[in-house]
Amino acid sequence: MKIVTVVGARPQFIKLAPLIEPLAGRFESVLVHTGQHYDEGMSDQFFHELRLPRPQHHLGVGSAPHGAQTGRMLERVEEILLQESPDVLLVFGDTNSTLAGALAAAKLHIPVAHVEAGMRCFDMRVPEEVNRVLTDHLARWNFASCQTAVDNLARESITSGVHLVGDIMVDSLRRTLTGPPAEPAPEGDYLLLTMHRAEMTPEGLESILTVLREHGQPVLFPCHPRTLQLLRQTGLDRLLADGPVRLLPPAGHRQILAWIEQANLVLTDSGGLQKEAYLLKTPCLTLRDETEWVETVAVGWNTLVGHDRARIQAGLSTRPPAEHPELYGDGHTAERILDVLAREAVPSKRAKETV
Ligand code: UD1
């Protein structure tokens, strides 16, 4: 059986890492990189550090407005699928690469497997929400990280092909932590900040940086290229000069995990970082008004503060709660996904014969 896996953005390289080797051991595996993320710091360093195989196909799509970016991927993924004729198409998460892969496959009647299915923030203005909802509805197998995701899918009448397998980020985190050590985290107290979402506004960024400047505690700020561009274009980089916020290039996975683990607090708009902060027992302030990872909020380790100065300020005194329940499984998610596919996927030749 042949599986084509489509990835393209940083969080997908991280989710792919624990799965790709066992996948290639059990199936014929073809890896496609759409090129959504293309910088050394956003792509190459992850392939190298996470020991990912070189993709058989690199589509070189790069940056573009959403429609153009997704459209280019759709066209090129379709060509690859026609050429490779796989039995399953595997995608992760909620990026434009996820949707393009799933849509191209669904139109060719290639069954889609979606890892990290069922997450919702219930705001269709968020581009990732559009990608998630559509991909879940196109998929033959929806692999859910948590019960919340299973419930979200059921609310949209998606009940067959749903498997609660735990979160692949737990597998990934464990794998990365056993790899080569990172540079040591800075001595003493510090905060870790990341921001990358399309919803980010100059006003929001200004509020966050102003609060952190006034707060005075050192802040590590590994910066997404989009955020760096916004900082420079708006002149908000003035808030970084001679202040506590240290602007850094995007970090590798081992490095960011080391920084998260030692930080007093993580401030982020990233879904992945909210989970990693939880798994590494560091409290998190989420710089959004909603989150998909509602369990982390319910247990008191994550607080939604939006871009609001007063809420961020209040959040800065957060202390870790006493209880830390297991929310996202035991780190054997990759195995469970592959077991389901081995059991249920039908080689396409046989599938055609039975029609
Ligand atoms: C994407 C995903 C998001 C994921 C995030 C992780 C979508 C809709 N969003 O957002 O779910 O959490 O990746 O990082 O697919 N850029 C570079 N170099 C790069 C990549 C991006 O300079 O290697 C810049 C470009 O100027 C681009 C901007 O960043 O305009 C945004 O890039 P895009 O590809 O839209 O994705 P992300 O915002 O990173």
CSV table of C-alpha atoms in Angstrom, one decimal, residues 6 136 182 243 299:
chain,number,residue,atom,x,y,z
A,6,VAL,CA,1.7,16.3,2.2
A,136,ASP,CA,-12.4,17.0,8.3
A,182,ALA,CA,19.9,22.4,22.9
A,243,GLY,CA,14.2,46.9,26.4
A,299,VAL,CA,-7.3,22.8,34.1
